[in-house]
């Protein structure tokens, strides 16, 4: 007979409430700094759970306008749970992290995808579309997600942490701040911003015990923003870093100090609308081990990972190509620019989805959130880099294939937009 006495539950080392603002909770921080102390300590080989708020820290609601996306305070992101120290980890080691599971909270079976304003967050097409806030709310039923804001689709999520990394050393943090501030200096007044310097406003560290004032001030003044991925991992938004995968992180400080957040129920390669994944609050289960001297053994400049054996079977895809010519814009020829090629593939896919009756906002959100696969085709055939973007056909409840008579056009509603009705500007008609 099964009994509670001989069943050892996996311990939760960080608990949060997804309905409470992140800066009122412990075990959460939103900057990277080596003087942020460990909130919990685990032993190698021991499975443990970490609870995470959504990346904005409860700023976005389950409703039908995008005003909260428009007004989101981005100085307060990303809200990470941690840091967790792993006993015995030393600088130069490799921290092996098994992502055993990623689940939404039972009490919060929904998530969201957002298009951010040009002036507040942006996204891949922030300038081209002169982006105005829009969002889709997704309801979770087991492995599936569907949205009242994007009817006609339902897909299995490949849940993963958008952001996971070890803590930088003081030296590495200095390198980050110098090189990113250098880039900002090269692009004064850029919109959207090219990088984000340290920003004390909105900085938060929810330690177990209050930190000495001088240490807290140092963290706020110097702490690196969490927006970009870096050598330690961080906000890489790799959809295949899913539950069941194993990652190898370089260790820069004693204990490694692992932090995680920005959980995604699903995401397409590229996460193009900035907050393009299905963002959720949830629970992640880990097991860590250490390989001594792993940084040198594996020439580890950035993390490596092994993808999960679990992957939804969407073998049939409609694949769009893009080249490094801005034919949706001014027609300019670029030389081997894979970002331009990716944008063209995405704009071709959006134009196709519009022929099926989706609005541009819905199409942009869908390509960001669904298990879309993108690959670099060739990056040697000058001047055109070639990038592909594949939409799984099985996620639609109708036929999206090209047909002699054209596509099955039907009005399919609209995403959640601003309460003042303002949406972004069509391609080719952008005023600025
Ligand atoms: Zn995210």
Short mmCIF file of C-alpha atoms in Angstrom, two decimals, residues 10-395:
data_model
loop_
_atom_site.label_atom_id
_atom_site.label_comp_id
_atom_site.label_asym_id
_atom_site.label_seq_id
_atom_site.Cartn_x
_atom_site.Cartn_y
_atom_site.Cartn_z
CA UNK A 10 10.62 16.89 -4.31
CA UNK A 11 11.31 19.99 -2.20
CA UNK A 12 10.32 23.47 -3.37
CA UNK A 13 13.25 25.78 -2.59
CA UNK A 14 11.62 29.03 -3.79
CA UNK A 15 7.87 29.70 -3.44
CA UNK A 16 6.13 32.69 -4.99
CA UNK A 17 2.58 33.94 -5.53
CA UNK A 18 1.86 34.65 -9.21
CA UNK A 19 -0.90 37.12 -8.27
CA UNK A 20 1.28 39.38 -6.07
CA UNK A 21 3.62 42.04 -7.55
CA UNK A 22 7.12 40.59 -7.80
CA UNK A 23 8.76 43.39 -5.82
CA UNK A 24 6.76 42.39 -2.75
CA UNK A 25 8.13 38.84 -2.73
CA UNK A 26 11.27 37.05 -1.55
CA UNK A 27 13.53 34.86 -3.67
CA UNK A 28 13.10 37.14 -6.69
CA UNK A 29 15.62 39.49 -8.33
CA UNK A 30 15.60 41.42 -11.62
CA UNK A 31 19.27 42.32 -12.17
CA UNK A 32 22.49 40.25 -12.50
CA UNK A 33 25.16 41.01 -9.89
CA UNK A 34 27.69 38.76 -8.08
CA UNK A 35 26.83 40.30 -4.69
CA UNK A 36 23.23 39.05 -4.80
CA UNK A 37 23.37 36.32 -2.13
CA UNK A 38 22.06 32.78 -2.63
CA UNK A 39 18.42 32.50 -1.59
CA UNK A 40 18.60 28.69 -1.36
CA UNK A 41 21.33 26.04 -1.47
CA UNK A 42 21.03 22.57 -3.00
CA UNK A 43 23.27 19.54 -3.19
CA UNK A 44 24.44 18.04 -6.48
CA UNK A 45 22.14 15.19 -7.55
CA UNK A 46 19.15 16.43 -5.55
CA UNK A 47 15.96 17.27 -7.49
CA UNK A 48 14.25 20.51 -6.46
CA UNK A 49 11.46 22.81 -7.58
CA UNK A 50 11.50 26.56 -8.11
CA UNK A 51 8.34 28.62 -8.51
CA UNK A 52 8.39 31.61 -10.85
CA UNK A 53 6.13 34.61 -11.41
CA UNK A 54 5.63 35.63 -15.04
CA UNK A 55 8.49 37.76 -16.40
CA UNK A 56 6.67 41.07 -15.71
CA UNK A 57 5.78 40.10 -12.14
CA UNK A 58 1.96 40.06 -12.42
CA UNK A 59 1.65 43.26 -14.51
CA UNK A 60 -0.45 41.61 -17.29
CA UNK A 61 -4.06 40.48 -16.80
CA UNK A 62 -6.41 37.90 -18.32
CA UNK A 63 -8.67 40.43 -20.08
CA UNK A 64 -9.53 41.72 -23.57
CA UNK A 65 -7.54 44.94 -23.97
CA UNK A 66 -3.81 45.49 -24.41
CA UNK A 67 -3.61 48.60 -22.21
CA UNK A 68 -1.53 46.69 -19.64
CA UNK A 69 0.99 45.73 -22.37
CA UNK A 70 1.10 49.39 -23.51
CA UNK A 71 1.75 50.59 -19.96
CA UNK A 72 4.05 47.81 -18.72
CA UNK A 73 6.96 48.99 -16.56
CA UNK A 74 10.02 47.44 -18.22
CA UNK A 75 12.44 48.74 -15.58
CA UNK A 76 10.98 45.98 -13.39
CA UNK A 77 11.88 43.00 -15.62
CA UNK A 78 12.74 40.16 -15.83
CA UNK A 79 11.67 38.80 -12.47
CA UNK A 80 13.90 35.81 -11.81
CA UNK A 81 13.65 33.24 -9.06
CA UNK A 82 16.94 32.64 -7.29
CA UNK A 83 19.78 32.61 -7.01
CA UNK A 84 20.18 28.96 -6.05
CA UNK A 85 23.67 27.92 -4.93
CA UNK A 86 24.88 24.43 -5.79
CA UNK A 87 27.23 23.05 -3.12
CA UNK A 88 30.78 22.59 -4.35
CA UNK A 89 30.52 24.59 -7.61
CA UNK A 90 33.57 26.81 -8.20
CA UNK A 91 34.53 29.27 -10.93
CA UNK A 92 35.79 27.32 -13.96
CA UNK A 93 33.46 24.38 -13.31
CA UNK A 94 30.58 23.39 -15.52
CA UNK A 95 27.13 23.31 -13.93
CA UNK A 96 25.04 20.55 -15.49
CA UNK A 97 21.34 21.40 -15.17
CA UNK A 98 18.62 18.92 -15.97
CA UNK A 99 15.33 20.71 -16.67
CA UNK A 100 13.08 17.90 -15.47
CA UNK A 101 9.75 19.64 -15.85
CA UNK A 102 8.10 23.01 -16.52
CA UNK A 103 4.43 23.50 -15.62
CA UNK A 104 2.01 26.41 -15.18
CA UNK A 105 0.48 26.93 -11.73
CA UNK A 106 -2.71 24.91 -11.35
CA UNK A 107 -4.43 28.08 -10.10
CA UNK A 108 -3.30 30.06 -13.18
CA UNK A 109 -3.98 27.97 -16.32
CA UNK A 110 -3.41 30.81 -18.78
CA UNK A 111 -0.65 32.88 -20.33
CA UNK A 112 -0.22 35.72 -22.82
CA UNK A 113 1.68 36.84 -25.89
CA UNK A 114 2.24 40.55 -26.45
CA UNK A 115 3.15 43.01 -29.16
CA UNK A 116 4.88 45.89 -27.39
CA UNK A 117 4.76 49.56 -28.27
CA UNK A 118 7.54 50.96 -30.45
CA UNK A 119 8.45 53.28 -27.55
CA UNK A 120 8.10 50.65 -24.82
CA UNK A 121 9.71 47.30 -25.61
CA UNK A 122 9.37 47.16 -29.37
CA UNK A 123 9.94 43.84 -31.12
CA UNK A 124 11.29 42.62 -34.45
CA UNK A 125 8.93 44.82 -36.49
CA UNK A 126 8.61 47.68 -33.99
CA UNK A 127 9.78 50.24 -36.55
CA UNK A 128 8.25 48.73 -39.68
CA UNK A 129 4.81 48.38 -38.05
CA UNK A 130 5.17 51.42 -35.77
CA UNK A 131 4.03 48.90 -33.16
CA UNK A 132 1.03 49.53 -30.94
CA UNK A 133 0.23 47.20 -28.08
CA UNK A 134 -1.76 44.05 -28.80
CA UNK A 135 -2.00 40.73 -27.02
CA UNK A 136 -3.46 37.26 -27.07
CA UNK A 137 -4.53 35.39 -23.95
CA UNK A 138 -3.95 31.63 -24.16
CA UNK A 139 -5.87 29.06 -22.14
CA UNK A 140 -4.02 25.90 -21.10
CA UNK A 141 -5.72 22.51 -21.13
CA UNK A 142 -3.10 19.91 -20.30
CA UNK A 143 -0.43 20.10 -23.03
CA UNK A 144 -2.63 22.28 -25.30
CA UNK A 145 -2.94 26.03 -25.70
CA UNK A 146 -5.71 27.89 -27.51
CA UNK A 147 -6.72 31.55 -27.63
CA UNK A 148 -10.03 33.37 -27.91
CA UNK A 149 -7.99 36.13 -29.61
CA UNK A 150 -6.63 33.85 -32.37
CA UNK A 151 -9.41 31.38 -33.26
CA UNK A 152 -8.77 28.32 -35.43
CA UNK A 153 -5.53 27.20 -33.81
CA UNK A 154 -4.65 24.86 -30.98
CA UNK A 155 -1.23 23.36 -30.33
CA UNK A 156 0.86 21.40 -27.86
CA UNK A 157 3.34 23.57 -25.96
CA UNK A 158 7.04 22.88 -25.65
CA UNK A 159 7.39 24.51 -22.23
CA UNK A 160 10.76 25.97 -21.30
CA UNK A 161 12.45 28.73 -19.33
CA UNK A 162 13.05 31.75 -21.59
CA UNK A 163 15.70 32.88 -19.14
CA UNK A 164 18.13 30.72 -17.18
CA UNK A 165 21.71 31.40 -16.24
CA UNK A 166 24.52 31.42 -13.73
CA UNK A 167 25.69 34.60 -11.97
CA UNK A 168 28.48 36.59 -13.60
CA UNK A 169 31.71 37.36 -11.73
CA UNK A 170 32.50 41.02 -10.96
CA UNK A 171 34.95 40.99 -13.86
CA UNK A 172 32.45 39.57 -16.35
CA UNK A 173 29.76 42.02 -15.20
CA UNK A 174 32.18 44.89 -15.82
CA UNK A 175 32.86 43.58 -19.34
CA UNK A 176 29.12 43.42 -20.09
CA UNK A 177 28.46 46.93 -18.84
CA UNK A 178 31.42 48.38 -20.73
CA UNK A 179 30.64 46.79 -24.07
CA UNK A 180 26.88 47.48 -23.92
CA UNK A 181 27.32 51.10 -22.81
CA UNK A 182 29.81 51.42 -25.69
CA UNK A 183 27.14 50.28 -28.15
CA UNK A 184 24.63 52.74 -26.68
CA UNK A 185 27.18 55.55 -27.11
CA UNK A 186 27.50 54.60 -30.79
CA UNK A 187 23.71 54.94 -31.28
CA UNK A 188 22.56 57.99 -29.33
CA UNK A 189 18.77 58.30 -29.05
CA UNK A 190 18.09 55.04 -30.94
CA UNK A 191 14.41 53.93 -30.94
CA UNK A 192 13.99 51.13 -30.10
CA UNK A 193 17.04 51.19 -27.82
CA UNK A 194 20.08 49.17 -28.95
CA UNK A 195 20.88 48.08 -25.36
CA UNK A 196 19.89 48.78 -21.77
CA UNK A 197 22.40 50.25 -19.30
CA UNK A 198 22.21 49.50 -15.57
CA UNK A 199 19.10 51.19 -14.17
CA UNK A 200 18.55 51.62 -10.42
CA UNK A 201 14.86 52.57 -10.98
CA UNK A 202 12.79 49.41 -10.77
CA UNK A 203 15.75 47.27 -9.64
CA UNK A 204 14.73 44.71 -7.03
CA UNK A 205 16.41 42.05 -4.91
CA UNK A 206 14.13 40.08 -2.57
CA UNK A 207 16.65 38.49 -0.22
CA UNK A 208 15.83 36.37 2.84
CA UNK A 209 17.47 38.92 5.16
CA UNK A 210 17.80 42.65 4.35
CA UNK A 211 21.06 43.50 2.58
CA UNK A 212 23.41 46.18 3.96
CA UNK A 213 22.47 49.50 2.33
CA UNK A 214 25.83 49.91 0.55
CA UNK A 215 25.63 46.43 -1.00
CA UNK A 216 22.06 47.00 -2.17
CA UNK A 217 23.02 50.34 -3.66
CA UNK A 218 25.94 48.75 -5.52
CA UNK A 219 23.69 46.02 -6.95
CA UNK A 220 21.15 48.58 -8.15
CA UNK A 221 23.79 50.86 -9.66
CA UNK A 222 25.88 48.18 -11.39
CA UNK A 223 23.52 45.24 -11.88
CA UNK A 224 23.18 44.15 -15.51
CA UNK A 225 19.74 44.25 -17.09
CA UNK A 226 18.24 40.88 -17.94
CA UNK A 227 17.07 41.68 -21.49
CA UNK A 228 19.88 40.10 -23.58
CA UNK A 229 21.31 36.61 -23.42
CA UNK A 230 25.02 36.59 -22.60
CA UNK A 231 27.95 34.22 -21.88
CA UNK A 232 26.20 32.80 -18.80
CA UNK A 233 23.00 31.94 -20.68
CA UNK A 234 20.42 34.48 -19.54
CA UNK A 235 17.54 35.54 -21.75
CA UNK A 236 18.36 33.36 -24.76
CA UNK A 237 14.71 32.40 -25.39
CA UNK A 238 15.60 29.07 -26.99
CA UNK A 239 12.39 27.10 -27.41
CA UNK A 240 14.24 23.75 -27.43
CA UNK A 241 15.58 24.32 -23.92
CA UNK A 242 12.41 22.52 -22.94
CA UNK A 243 11.40 20.18 -20.15
CA UNK A 244 13.57 17.09 -20.51
CA UNK A 245 16.63 18.94 -21.79
CA UNK A 246 20.07 19.07 -20.17
CA UNK A 247 22.19 22.24 -20.15
CA UNK A 248 25.85 22.84 -19.41
CA UNK A 249 26.57 26.27 -17.93
CA UNK A 250 29.94 27.90 -17.22
CA UNK A 251 30.39 28.78 -13.53
CA UNK A 252 31.79 32.23 -12.68
CA UNK A 253 31.19 32.54 -8.91
CA UNK A 254 31.30 30.13 -5.93
CA UNK A 255 28.06 28.10 -5.79
CA UNK A 256 27.32 28.96 -9.46
CA UNK A 257 24.19 30.92 -8.34
CA UNK A 258 21.60 29.68 -10.81
CA UNK A 259 18.55 31.86 -11.50
CA UNK A 260 15.55 31.21 -13.71
CA UNK A 261 12.41 32.93 -14.91
CA UNK A 262 10.45 34.06 -17.96
CA UNK A 263 8.76 30.66 -18.23
CA UNK A 264 7.13 30.00 -21.59
CA UNK A 265 4.32 27.55 -22.28
CA UNK A 266 5.34 27.67 -25.96
CA UNK A 267 7.38 29.80 -28.35
CA UNK A 268 8.30 29.97 -32.02
CA UNK A 269 11.96 30.22 -33.06
CA UNK A 270 12.86 33.91 -32.96
CA UNK A 271 10.21 35.00 -30.40
CA UNK A 272 9.70 37.85 -32.85
CA UNK A 273 7.22 40.14 -31.09
CA UNK A 274 9.65 40.67 -28.11
CA UNK A 275 7.23 39.19 -25.61
CA UNK A 276 6.46 36.69 -28.30
CA UNK A 277 6.26 33.48 -26.35
CA UNK A 278 3.25 32.35 -24.37
CA UNK A 279 4.40 33.93 -21.12
CA UNK A 280 3.36 32.18 -17.94
CA UNK A 281 3.99 31.89 -14.24
CA UNK A 282 4.83 28.35 -13.16
CA UNK A 283 6.97 25.73 -11.54
CA UNK A 284 10.24 24.34 -12.85
CA UNK A 285 11.92 21.18 -11.58
CA UNK A 286 15.71 20.83 -11.72
CA UNK A 287 18.56 18.52 -10.87
CA UNK A 288 22.12 19.84 -10.95
CA UNK A 289 25.56 18.30 -10.97
CA UNK A 290 29.06 19.68 -11.34
CA UNK A 291 31.89 18.84 -13.74
CA UNK A 292 35.11 20.14 -12.20
CA UNK A 293 37.10 22.30 -14.60
CA UNK A 294 34.35 21.95 -17.21
CA UNK A 295 34.89 25.40 -18.71
CA UNK A 296 38.35 24.35 -19.92
CA UNK A 297 37.40 20.73 -20.69
CA UNK A 298 34.60 21.76 -23.07
CA UNK A 299 35.96 25.14 -24.28
CA UNK A 300 32.78 26.54 -22.73
CA UNK A 301 32.33 30.19 -23.76
CA UNK A 302 28.54 29.90 -23.57
CA UNK A 303 26.18 27.14 -22.43
CA UNK A 304 25.69 23.92 -24.41
CA UNK A 305 22.53 21.87 -24.24
CA UNK A 306 20.97 18.55 -25.19
CA UNK A 307 17.35 18.91 -26.31
CA UNK A 308 14.52 16.94 -24.73
CA UNK A 309 13.31 13.59 -26.08
CA UNK A 310 9.80 15.06 -25.78
CA UNK A 311 8.71 17.10 -28.80
CA UNK A 312 5.28 17.49 -30.38
CA UNK A 313 4.92 15.61 -33.67
CA UNK A 314 4.24 18.39 -36.14
CA UNK A 315 6.04 16.90 -39.12
CA UNK A 316 4.08 18.72 -41.85
CA UNK A 317 5.12 22.33 -42.21
CA UNK A 318 4.50 25.09 -44.70
CA UNK A 319 7.88 26.77 -45.05
CA UNK A 320 8.45 30.38 -46.04
CA UNK A 321 11.77 31.63 -47.40
CA UNK A 322 13.43 34.99 -46.90
CA UNK A 323 16.53 36.60 -48.37
CA UNK A 324 18.58 39.61 -47.35
CA UNK A 325 16.68 42.06 -49.57
CA UNK A 326 14.11 44.35 -47.95
CA UNK A 327 11.47 43.80 -50.65
CA UNK A 328 8.64 44.45 -48.17
CA UNK A 329 10.18 47.87 -47.47
CA UNK A 330 12.46 50.03 -49.60
CA UNK A 331 13.86 47.18 -51.73
CA UNK A 332 17.40 47.63 -50.42
CA UNK A 333 19.97 44.91 -51.07
CA UNK A 334 21.81 43.85 -47.89
CA UNK A 335 24.95 41.72 -47.84
CA UNK A 336 24.43 38.37 -46.09
CA UNK A 337 22.29 39.87 -43.34
CA UNK A 338 20.45 36.96 -41.70
CA UNK A 339 18.22 39.29 -39.65
CA UNK A 340 16.88 40.92 -42.83
CA UNK A 341 16.37 37.45 -44.37
CA UNK A 342 14.51 36.27 -41.24
CA UNK A 343 12.30 39.36 -41.37
CA UNK A 344 11.39 38.72 -45.00
CA UNK A 345 10.49 35.08 -44.25
CA UNK A 346 8.31 36.28 -41.36
CA UNK A 347 6.63 39.02 -43.42
CA UNK A 348 5.90 36.48 -46.18
CA UNK A 349 4.28 34.21 -43.59
CA UNK A 350 2.28 37.11 -42.09
CA UNK A 351 1.03 38.14 -45.57
CA UNK A 352 -0.07 34.53 -46.19
CA UNK A 353 -1.91 34.31 -42.86
CA UNK A 354 -3.69 37.58 -43.71
CA UNK A 355 -5.02 35.84 -46.88
CA UNK A 356 -6.65 33.33 -44.49
CA UNK A 357 -8.43 36.15 -42.66
CA UNK A 358 -6.14 36.74 -39.70
CA UNK A 359 -5.28 40.35 -38.92
CA UNK A 360 -1.65 41.35 -38.99
CA UNK A 361 -1.60 41.55 -35.20
CA UNK A 362 -3.00 38.02 -34.88
CA UNK A 363 -0.51 36.65 -37.43
CA UNK A 364 2.46 38.34 -35.71
CA UNK A 365 1.37 36.97 -32.32
CA UNK A 366 0.75 33.49 -33.71
CA UNK A 367 4.14 33.20 -35.42
CA UNK A 368 5.78 34.29 -32.18
CA UNK A 369 3.94 31.86 -29.92
CA UNK A 370 3.31 28.67 -31.94
CA UNK A 371 5.99 25.97 -32.40
CA UNK A 372 7.33 27.62 -35.57
CA UNK A 373 10.77 26.45 -36.72
CA UNK A 374 13.32 28.72 -38.29
CA UNK A 375 16.63 27.74 -39.87
CA UNK A 376 19.50 29.38 -41.64
CA UNK A 377 19.44 27.85 -45.14
CA UNK A 378 22.66 29.17 -46.61
CA UNK A 379 24.89 31.98 -45.47
CA UNK A 380 27.51 31.73 -48.23
CA UNK A 381 25.67 32.69 -51.43
CA UNK A 382 26.52 36.39 -51.69
CA UNK A 383 24.78 38.72 -51.40
CA UNK A 384 21.71 36.87 -50.11
CA UNK A 385 21.59 35.01 -46.83
CA UNK A 386 18.63 32.60 -46.89
CA UNK A 387 16.49 31.94 -43.82
CA UNK A 388 13.41 29.71 -43.61
CA UNK A 389 10.40 29.82 -41.31
CA UNK A 390 8.13 26.78 -41.08
CA UNK A 391 4.56 26.88 -39.76
CA UNK A 392 3.23 23.50 -38.59
CA UNK A 393 0.05 22.89 -40.59
CA UNK A 394 -1.38 20.62 -37.88
CA UNK A 395 -1.97 23.46 -35.42
#
